[in-house]
C-alpha cells in the first residue's frame, strides 16, 4: 500500500495542542496529534510506502502492539475525510 | 483587455448614493428618477456617506433590474455586500456574523452563523442592549479592529421571497460610540437546546470552525495564521447552543463580560 497527502490551501500547526488544521477549498479539518505527525511525513506530490511510513512513525510517536493495523486504520479514516489518497502497490 | 471608460453621460444619468461597508465606500448608482432612492436612504441610514466627495469610491454598484422597488432593494443589499466583501478580499478576515459591541469599551463580539440560522434575529434582539455593527459580515483588520457594516437588517417576511430591509434606527438598535475591536467570537447553533449551553472551543477547533464561515479566506496571505491571529487577540471562541433569545442574551452577556475584562487587562 502507498499513500500521499491531498493538496491543501493552507496548513497551520497549533503547537499547544499538537494538532494541525488543514484548509481545503470550502472546508477545514482538525487533525489529531498523531494524524498531524502522519500528515507531516507525507508529500502531496509523491506516494510513499505505508510500511516505510510505519517505520518512520515508530521513531517519532509511541505505537500500539500492532502498528501496521493502527496506522492502516488511521489512514483509512484520513482517506474517508479526503486528507490522503491510499493506493495499492504498483 | 483594459476596462472600457465609463461615458460621462452614464454617470450624469444616475443618482449616486454612497454607503460605507466594511471600511469600503460603495457608490450605488440609481437611474435618475428611481423611486427606490428615498427608501434606500432610509434603510441604510447608519451607513450613509453624506456630503460631496471627490474621492473615487472603493466599489460601484448599479441596481439590478427588478419587478418592484421592494425586490430591487432586497437584491441591492446583496449587491452591496458582495461589492464590499470583494473589495476587501485579501485584506480582512471576514466572517459570516452579526456584530455587537459594548457601548462603553467598544469591545465587540462576533456571532458567527450560516445564513438563515439566527444572525439577523439575534442582532435585532441583542442590538437593544449592545451596539449594532452588522447582521451579515464582521470584518477584522490585522490590528484586530472591527470594520462595521451597519446595513439594514434583512428580515424574513412570511410568504415572500424578498426579505424586508429594515433600518437599525427604526428598530431602535444602539449605535457604537467609538471604534470597535474584536473581543470574542460565538458560534451560534440554534438547535432548541434549553437552557442554552456555552462551551469554549479549543484553538484548533475554533480556527477550523470559523474558516468554514468566512469569506475569501484563501485570498489572505497565510489564511489560517491570519484567522489564528484574529482569534488570539480575543478572550476566545465559544459555541453557544440555544433556543430562546433570552437564553442567548444571557450567554452572550457572559462572553461579553469576559471579553471586556480581557481587553482591559
GROMACS .gro file of C-alpha atoms in nm:
model
  355
    1UNK     CA    1   0.000   0.000   0.000
    2UNK     CA    2   0.116   0.350  -0.080
    3UNK     CA    3  -0.013   0.686   0.039
    4UNK     CA    4   0.017   1.056  -0.038
    5UNK     CA    5  -0.139   1.371   0.107
    6UNK     CA    6  -0.412   1.554  -0.078
    7UNK     CA    7  -0.309   1.913  -0.161
    8UNK     CA    8  -0.442   2.180   0.074
    9UNK     CA    9  -0.490   2.556   0.053
   10UNK     CA   10  -0.312   2.606   0.385
   11UNK     CA   11  -0.182   2.422   0.689
   12UNK     CA   12  -0.143   2.552   1.044
   13UNK     CA   13   0.020   2.367   1.331
   14UNK     CA   14  -0.125   2.452   1.669
   15UNK     CA   15   0.169   2.367   1.886
   16UNK     CA   16  -0.006   2.394   2.221
   17UNK     CA   17  -0.245   2.112   2.121
   18UNK     CA   18  -0.013   1.921   1.889
   19UNK     CA   19  -0.290   1.944   1.634
   20UNK     CA   20  -0.284   2.053   1.272
   21UNK     CA   21  -0.554   2.250   1.093
   22UNK     CA   22  -0.598   2.191   0.722
   23UNK     CA   23  -0.777   2.429   0.489
   24UNK     CA   24  -0.918   2.294   0.165
   25UNK     CA   25  -1.137   2.469  -0.087
   26UNK     CA   26  -1.452   2.526   0.113
   27UNK     CA   27  -1.379   2.315   0.418
   28UNK     CA   28  -1.141   2.288   0.710
   29UNK     CA   29  -1.034   1.998   0.929
   30UNK     CA   30  -0.851   1.945   1.256
   31UNK     CA   31  -0.610   1.652   1.273
   32UNK     CA   32  -0.532   1.476   1.600
   33UNK     CA   33  -0.170   1.493   1.722
   34UNK     CA   34  -0.083   1.151   1.577
   35UNK     CA   35  -0.263   1.223   1.249
   36UNK     CA   36  -0.076   1.554   1.236
   37UNK     CA   37   0.257   1.372   1.254
   38UNK     CA   38   0.146   1.129   0.983
   39UNK     CA   39   0.034   1.415   0.762
   40UNK     CA   40   0.361   1.599   0.810
   41UNK     CA   41   0.550   1.292   0.690
   42UNK     CA   42   0.357   1.275   0.364
   43UNK     CA   43   0.411   1.463   0.043
   44UNK     CA   44   0.141   1.593  -0.190
   45UNK     CA   45   0.345   1.507  -0.497
   46UNK     CA   46   0.494   1.168  -0.421
   47UNK     CA   47   0.350   0.843  -0.290
   48UNK     CA   48   0.532   0.666  -0.013
   49UNK     CA   49   0.505   0.309   0.105
   50UNK     CA   50   0.288   0.262   0.411
   51UNK     CA   51   0.544   0.018   0.553
   52UNK     CA   52   0.811   0.291   0.540
   53UNK     CA   53   0.569   0.535   0.696
   54UNK     CA   54   0.503   0.296   0.985
   55UNK     CA   55   0.874   0.253   1.046
   56UNK     CA   56   0.941   0.625   1.049
   57UNK     CA   57   0.638   0.693   1.263
   58UNK     CA   58   0.756   0.439   1.521
   59UNK     CA   59   1.063   0.657   1.580
   60UNK     CA   60   0.851   0.963   1.647
   61UNK     CA   61   0.548   0.853   1.850
   62UNK     CA   62   0.458   0.562   2.080
   63UNK     CA   63   0.300   0.285   1.875
   64UNK     CA   64   0.043   0.021   1.978
   65UNK     CA   65   0.126  -0.354   1.966
   66UNK     CA   66   0.011  -0.387   1.604
   67UNK     CA   67   0.143  -0.067   1.443
   68UNK     CA   68   0.062  -0.167   1.084
   69UNK     CA   69  -0.304  -0.221   1.172
   70UNK     CA   70  -0.323   0.101   1.375
   71UNK     CA   71  -0.167   0.312   1.100
   72UNK     CA   72  -0.383   0.138   0.840
   73UNK     CA   73  -0.695   0.229   1.034
   74UNK     CA   74  -0.575   0.587   1.075
   75UNK     CA   75  -0.500   0.619   0.702
   76UNK     CA   76  -0.840   0.473   0.614
   77UNK     CA   77  -1.002   0.734   0.836
   78UNK     CA   78  -0.795   1.013   0.680
   79UNK     CA   79  -0.882   0.885   0.333
   80UNK     CA   80  -1.252   0.896   0.423
   81UNK     CA   81  -1.205   1.260   0.520
   82UNK     CA   82  -1.029   1.339   0.193
   83UNK     CA   83  -0.697   1.414   0.361
   84UNK     CA   84  -0.490   1.137   0.197
   85UNK     CA   85  -0.514   0.905  -0.100
   86UNK     CA   86  -0.425   0.540  -0.046
   87UNK     CA   87  -0.339   0.320  -0.341
   88UNK     CA   88  -0.229  -0.040  -0.388
   89UNK     CA   89   0.135  -0.120  -0.465
   90UNK     CA   90   0.246  -0.095  -0.824
   91UNK     CA   91  -0.801   4.394  -2.209
   92UNK     CA   92  -0.836   4.727  -2.024
   93UNK     CA   93  -1.181   4.820  -1.895
   94UNK     CA   94  -1.380   5.046  -2.126
   95UNK     CA   95  -1.410   5.403  -1.995
   96UNK     CA   96  -1.745   5.495  -1.846
   97UNK     CA   97  -1.920   5.757  -2.063
   98UNK     CA   98  -1.976   6.075  -1.867
   99UNK     CA   99  -2.347   6.085  -1.952
  100UNK     CA  100  -2.385   5.738  -1.800
  101UNK     CA  101  -2.285   5.888  -1.466
  102UNK     CA  102  -2.485   6.207  -1.521
  103UNK     CA  103  -2.795   5.997  -1.582
  104UNK     CA  104  -2.766   5.839  -1.240
  105UNK     CA  105  -2.826   5.948  -0.886
  106UNK     CA  106  -2.540   5.830  -0.672
  107UNK     CA  107  -2.577   5.738  -0.306
  108UNK     CA  108  -2.270   5.635  -0.109
  109UNK     CA  109  -2.263   5.397   0.185
  110UNK     CA  110  -1.978   5.261   0.393
  111UNK     CA  111  -1.947   4.887   0.426
  112UNK     CA  112  -1.658   4.703   0.591
  113UNK     CA  113  -1.444   5.012   0.551
  114UNK     CA  114  -1.524   5.044   0.181
  115UNK     CA  115  -1.720   5.334   0.032
  116UNK     CA  116  -1.969   5.174  -0.206
  117UNK     CA  117  -2.139   5.402  -0.455
  118UNK     CA  118  -2.486   5.293  -0.562
  119UNK     CA  119  -2.591   5.445  -0.893
  120UNK     CA  120  -2.967   5.463  -0.930
  121UNK     CA  121  -3.126   5.572  -1.258
  122UNK     CA  122  -3.237   5.934  -1.226
  123UNK     CA  123  -3.594   5.939  -1.106
  124UNK     CA  124  -3.578   5.599  -0.940
  125UNK     CA  125  -3.848   5.573  -0.677
  126UNK     CA  126  -3.626   5.340  -0.470
  127UNK     CA  127  -3.371   5.606  -0.373
  128UNK     CA  128  -3.562   5.750  -0.079
  129UNK     CA  129  -3.634   5.408   0.069
  130UNK     CA  130  -3.269   5.310   0.022
  131UNK     CA  131  -3.152   5.616   0.211
  132UNK     CA  132  -3.391   5.540   0.495
  133UNK     CA  133  -3.293   5.173   0.514
  134UNK     CA  134  -2.918   5.247   0.501
  135UNK     CA  135  -2.935   5.540   0.744
  136UNK     CA  136  -2.648   5.409   0.958
  137UNK     CA  137  -2.415   5.359   0.663
  138UNK     CA  138  -2.481   5.669   0.450
  139UNK     CA  139  -2.179   5.875   0.349
  140UNK     CA  140  -2.311   6.230   0.335
  141UNK     CA  141  -2.164   6.533   0.166
  142UNK     CA  142  -1.974   6.582  -0.156
  143UNK     CA  143  -1.659   6.384  -0.214
  144UNK     CA  144  -1.403   6.399  -0.490
  145UNK     CA  145  -1.254   6.068  -0.384
  146UNK     CA  146  -1.329   5.768  -0.600
  147UNK     CA  147  -1.547   5.507  -0.433
  148UNK     CA  148  -1.399   5.171  -0.344
  149UNK     CA  149  -1.673   4.993  -0.536
  150UNK     CA  150  -1.964   5.084  -0.761
  151UNK     CA  151  -2.298   4.906  -0.775
  152UNK     CA  152  -2.578   4.951  -1.027
  153UNK     CA  153  -2.911   4.814  -0.906
  154UNK     CA  154  -3.022   4.507  -1.094
  155UNK     CA  155  -3.349   4.509  -1.285
  156UNK     CA  156  -3.633   4.405  -1.055
  157UNK     CA  157  -4.012   4.379  -1.075
  158UNK     CA  158  -4.064   4.616  -0.780
  159UNK     CA  159  -3.876   4.856  -0.556
  160UNK     CA  160  -3.904   4.603  -0.274
  161UNK     CA  161  -3.735   4.338  -0.486
  162UNK     CA  162  -3.475   4.587  -0.609
  163UNK     CA  163  -3.385   4.690  -0.254
  164UNK     CA  164  -3.368   4.328  -0.141
  165UNK     CA  165  -3.127   4.242  -0.421
  166UNK     CA  166  -2.934   4.565  -0.376
  167UNK     CA  167  -2.842   4.470  -0.020
  168UNK     CA  168  -2.681   4.154  -0.154
  169UNK     CA  169  -2.508   4.350  -0.431
  170UNK     CA  170  -2.358   4.598  -0.183
  171UNK     CA  171  -2.247   4.316   0.046
  172UNK     CA  172  -2.074   4.132  -0.235
  173UNK     CA  173  -1.909   4.451  -0.362
  174UNK     CA  174  -1.770   4.534  -0.019
  175UNK     CA  175  -1.651   4.181   0.050
  176UNK     CA  176  -1.482   4.155  -0.288
  177UNK     CA  177  -1.313   4.493  -0.234
  178UNK     CA  178  -1.171   4.373   0.099
  179UNK     CA  179  -1.076   4.023  -0.017
  180UNK     CA  180  -0.717   3.953   0.080
  181UNK     CA  181  -0.713   4.237   0.335
  182UNK     CA  182  -0.959   4.148   0.609
  183UNK     CA  183  -1.066   3.838   0.793
  184UNK     CA  184  -1.437   3.841   0.709
  185UNK     CA  185  -1.678   3.620   0.898
  186UNK     CA  186  -2.045   3.548   0.834
  187UNK     CA  187  -2.151   3.701   1.160
  188UNK     CA  188  -2.363   3.951   1.341
  189UNK     CA  189  -2.153   4.205   1.525
  190UNK     CA  190  -2.236   4.368   1.858
  191UNK     CA  191  -2.020   4.597   2.067
  192UNK     CA  192  -2.011   4.703   2.427
  193UNK     CA  193  -2.113   5.069   2.400
  194UNK     CA  194  -1.863   5.186   2.662
  195UNK     CA  195  -1.546   4.997   2.574
  196UNK     CA  196  -1.605   4.923   2.205
  197UNK     CA  197  -1.525   4.557   2.267
  198UNK     CA  198  -1.709   4.357   2.001
  199UNK     CA  199  -1.846   4.006   1.992
  200UNK     CA  200  -1.898   3.834   1.656
  201UNK     CA  201  -2.195   3.595   1.647
  202UNK     CA  202  -2.094   3.357   1.372
  203UNK     CA  203  -2.359   3.153   1.191
  204UNK     CA  204  -2.460   3.048   0.839
  205UNK     CA  205  -2.740   3.231   0.659
  206UNK     CA  206  -3.084   3.155   0.794
  207UNK     CA  207  -2.970   3.036   1.135
  208UNK     CA  208  -3.015   3.336   1.357
  209UNK     CA  209  -2.777   3.622   1.281
  210UNK     CA  210  -3.040   3.883   1.197
  211UNK     CA  211  -3.284   3.772   1.466
  212UNK     CA  212  -3.005   3.779   1.723
  213UNK     CA  213  -2.882   4.120   1.609
  214UNK     CA  214  -3.233   4.267   1.624
  215UNK     CA  215  -3.278   4.142   1.980
  216UNK     CA  216  -2.929   4.193   2.122
  217UNK     CA  217  -2.883   4.527   1.947
  218UNK     CA  218  -3.121   4.674   2.203
  219UNK     CA  219  -2.851   4.610   2.464
  220UNK     CA  220  -2.525   4.629   2.268
  221UNK     CA  221  -2.428   4.848   1.974
  222UNK     CA  222  -2.523   4.710   1.633
  223UNK     CA  223  -2.230   4.658   1.395
  224UNK     CA  224  -2.380   4.417   1.140
  225UNK     CA  225  -2.625   4.134   1.088
  226UNK     CA  226  -2.427   3.990   0.798
  227UNK     CA  227  -2.048   4.018   0.799
  228UNK     CA  228  -1.788   4.115   1.057
  229UNK     CA  229  -1.461   4.234   0.908
  230UNK     CA  230  -1.145   4.231   1.119
  231UNK     CA  231  -0.826   4.404   1.009
  232UNK     CA  232  -0.478   4.283   1.105
  233UNK     CA  233  -0.476   4.507   1.415
  234UNK     CA  234  -0.797   4.347   1.546
  235UNK     CA  235  -1.017   4.645   1.466
  236UNK     CA  236  -1.371   4.561   1.355
  237UNK     CA  237  -1.485   4.744   1.043
  238UNK     CA  238  -1.859   4.787   1.087
  239UNK     CA  239  -2.120   4.707   0.826
  240UNK     CA  240  -2.438   4.863   0.969
  241UNK     CA  241  -2.661   4.759   0.682
  242UNK     CA  242  -3.037   4.736   0.714
  243UNK     CA  243  -3.140   4.417   0.885
  244UNK     CA  244  -3.269   4.166   0.630
  245UNK     CA  245  -3.582   4.024   0.790
  246UNK     CA  246  -3.773   3.724   0.654
  247UNK     CA  247  -4.132   3.803   0.551
  248UNK     CA  248  -4.378   3.513   0.568
  249UNK     CA  249  -4.496   3.413   0.223
  250UNK     CA  250  -4.248   3.635   0.037
  251UNK     CA  251  -3.917   3.557  -0.128
  252UNK     CA  252  -3.786   3.903  -0.052
  253UNK     CA  253  -3.657   3.998   0.289
  254UNK     CA  254  -3.765   4.332   0.434
  255UNK     CA  255  -3.470   4.571   0.461
  256UNK     CA  256  -3.519   4.744   0.794
  257UNK     CA  257  -3.304   5.028   0.919
  258UNK     CA  258  -3.137   4.964   1.256
  259UNK     CA  259  -3.257   5.312   1.352
  260UNK     CA  260  -3.621   5.219   1.302
  261UNK     CA  261  -3.566   4.913   1.524
  262UNK     CA  262  -3.409   5.129   1.793
  263UNK     CA  263  -3.077   4.947   1.787
  264UNK     CA  264  -2.787   5.108   1.971
  265UNK     CA  265  -2.510   5.282   1.777
  266UNK     CA  266  -2.143   5.239   1.855
  267UNK     CA  267  -1.998   5.548   2.019
  268UNK     CA  268  -1.639   5.459   1.940
  269UNK     CA  269  -1.434   5.231   1.720
  270UNK     CA  270  -1.465   4.861   1.791
  271UNK     CA  271  -1.215   4.583   1.849
  272UNK     CA  272  -1.287   4.213   1.829
  273UNK     CA  273  -1.311   4.082   2.183
  274UNK     CA  274  -1.467   3.737   2.143
  275UNK     CA  275  -1.638   3.506   1.898
  276UNK     CA  276  -1.951   3.298   1.939
  277UNK     CA  277  -2.056   3.021   1.703
  278UNK     CA  278  -2.435   3.015   1.713
  279UNK     CA  279  -2.618   2.683   1.699
  280UNK     CA  280  -2.995   2.738   1.720
  281UNK     CA  281  -3.089   2.376   1.784
  282UNK     CA  282  -3.353   2.409   2.055
  283UNK     CA  283  -3.117   2.346   2.344
  284UNK     CA  284  -3.285   2.465   2.665
  285UNK     CA  285  -3.137   2.612   2.870
  286UNK     CA  286  -2.861   2.740   2.645
  287UNK     CA  287  -2.518   2.577   2.671
  288UNK     CA  288  -2.190   2.755   2.620
  289UNK     CA  289  -1.859   2.581   2.552
  290UNK     CA  290  -1.523   2.744   2.493
  291UNK     CA  291  -1.361   2.584   2.190
  292UNK     CA  292  -1.003   2.470   2.165
  293UNK     CA  293  -0.791   2.699   1.948
  294UNK     CA  294  -0.753   2.447   1.665
  295UNK     CA  295  -1.124   2.365   1.660
  296UNK     CA  296  -1.215   2.733   1.666
  297UNK     CA  297  -0.991   2.806   1.369
  298UNK     CA  298  -1.136   2.520   1.166
  299UNK     CA  299  -1.496   2.605   1.251
  300UNK     CA  300  -1.450   2.976   1.178
  301UNK     CA  301  -1.273   2.903   0.849
  302UNK     CA  302  -1.592   2.747   0.720
  303UNK     CA  303  -1.787   3.064   0.799
  304UNK     CA  304  -1.551   3.308   0.633
  305UNK     CA  305  -1.540   3.493   0.301
  306UNK     CA  306  -1.237   3.488   0.071
  307UNK     CA  307  -1.017   3.347   0.349
  308UNK     CA  308  -0.791   3.179   0.095
  309UNK     CA  309  -0.715   3.518  -0.060
  310UNK     CA  310  -0.531   3.626   0.255
  311UNK     CA  311  -0.159   3.553   0.278
  312UNK     CA  312  -0.125   3.261   0.525
  313UNK     CA  313  -0.503   3.242   0.574
  314UNK     CA  314  -0.511   3.008   0.873
  315UNK     CA  315  -0.243   3.208   1.052
  316UNK     CA  316  -0.442   3.526   0.985
  317UNK     CA  317  -0.751   3.366   1.135
  318UNK     CA  318  -0.547   3.238   1.427
  319UNK     CA  319  -0.417   3.589   1.498
  320UNK     CA  320  -0.771   3.727   1.489
  321UNK     CA  321  -0.879   3.469   1.747
  322UNK     CA  322  -0.563   3.501   1.957
  323UNK     CA  323  -0.632   3.869   2.014
  324UNK     CA  324  -0.962   3.792   2.184
  325UNK     CA  325  -1.091   3.629   2.500
  326UNK     CA  326  -1.171   3.321   2.291
  327UNK     CA  327  -1.429   3.146   2.080
  328UNK     CA  328  -1.739   2.982   2.225
  329UNK     CA  329  -2.008   2.758   2.081
  330UNK     CA  330  -2.349   2.853   2.215
  331UNK     CA  331  -2.643   2.617   2.163
  332UNK     CA  332  -2.976   2.779   2.233
  333UNK     CA  333  -3.345   2.804   2.174
  334UNK     CA  334  -3.475   3.131   2.311
  335UNK     CA  335  -3.331   3.475   2.252
  336UNK     CA  336  -3.340   3.549   2.624
  337UNK     CA  337  -3.117   3.246   2.686
  338UNK     CA  338  -2.886   3.359   2.408
  339UNK     CA  339  -2.868   3.707   2.556
  340UNK     CA  340  -2.764   3.564   2.892
  341UNK     CA  341  -2.494   3.352   2.729
  342UNK     CA  342  -2.363   3.643   2.522
  343UNK     CA  343  -2.360   3.864   2.832
  344UNK     CA  344  -2.119   3.622   3.000
  345UNK     CA  345  -1.893   3.615   2.692
  346UNK     CA  346  -1.909   3.994   2.655
  347UNK     CA  347  -1.815   4.044   3.021
  348UNK     CA  348  -1.514   3.816   2.982
  349UNK     CA  349  -1.413   3.992   2.661
  350UNK     CA  350  -1.431   4.334   2.825
  351UNK     CA  351  -1.215   4.215   3.116
  352UNK     CA  352  -0.965   4.055   2.878
  353UNK     CA  353  -0.944   4.369   2.666
  354UNK     CA  354  -0.879   4.583   2.975
  355UNK     CA  355  -0.601   4.358   3.106
   0.00000   0.00000   0.00000
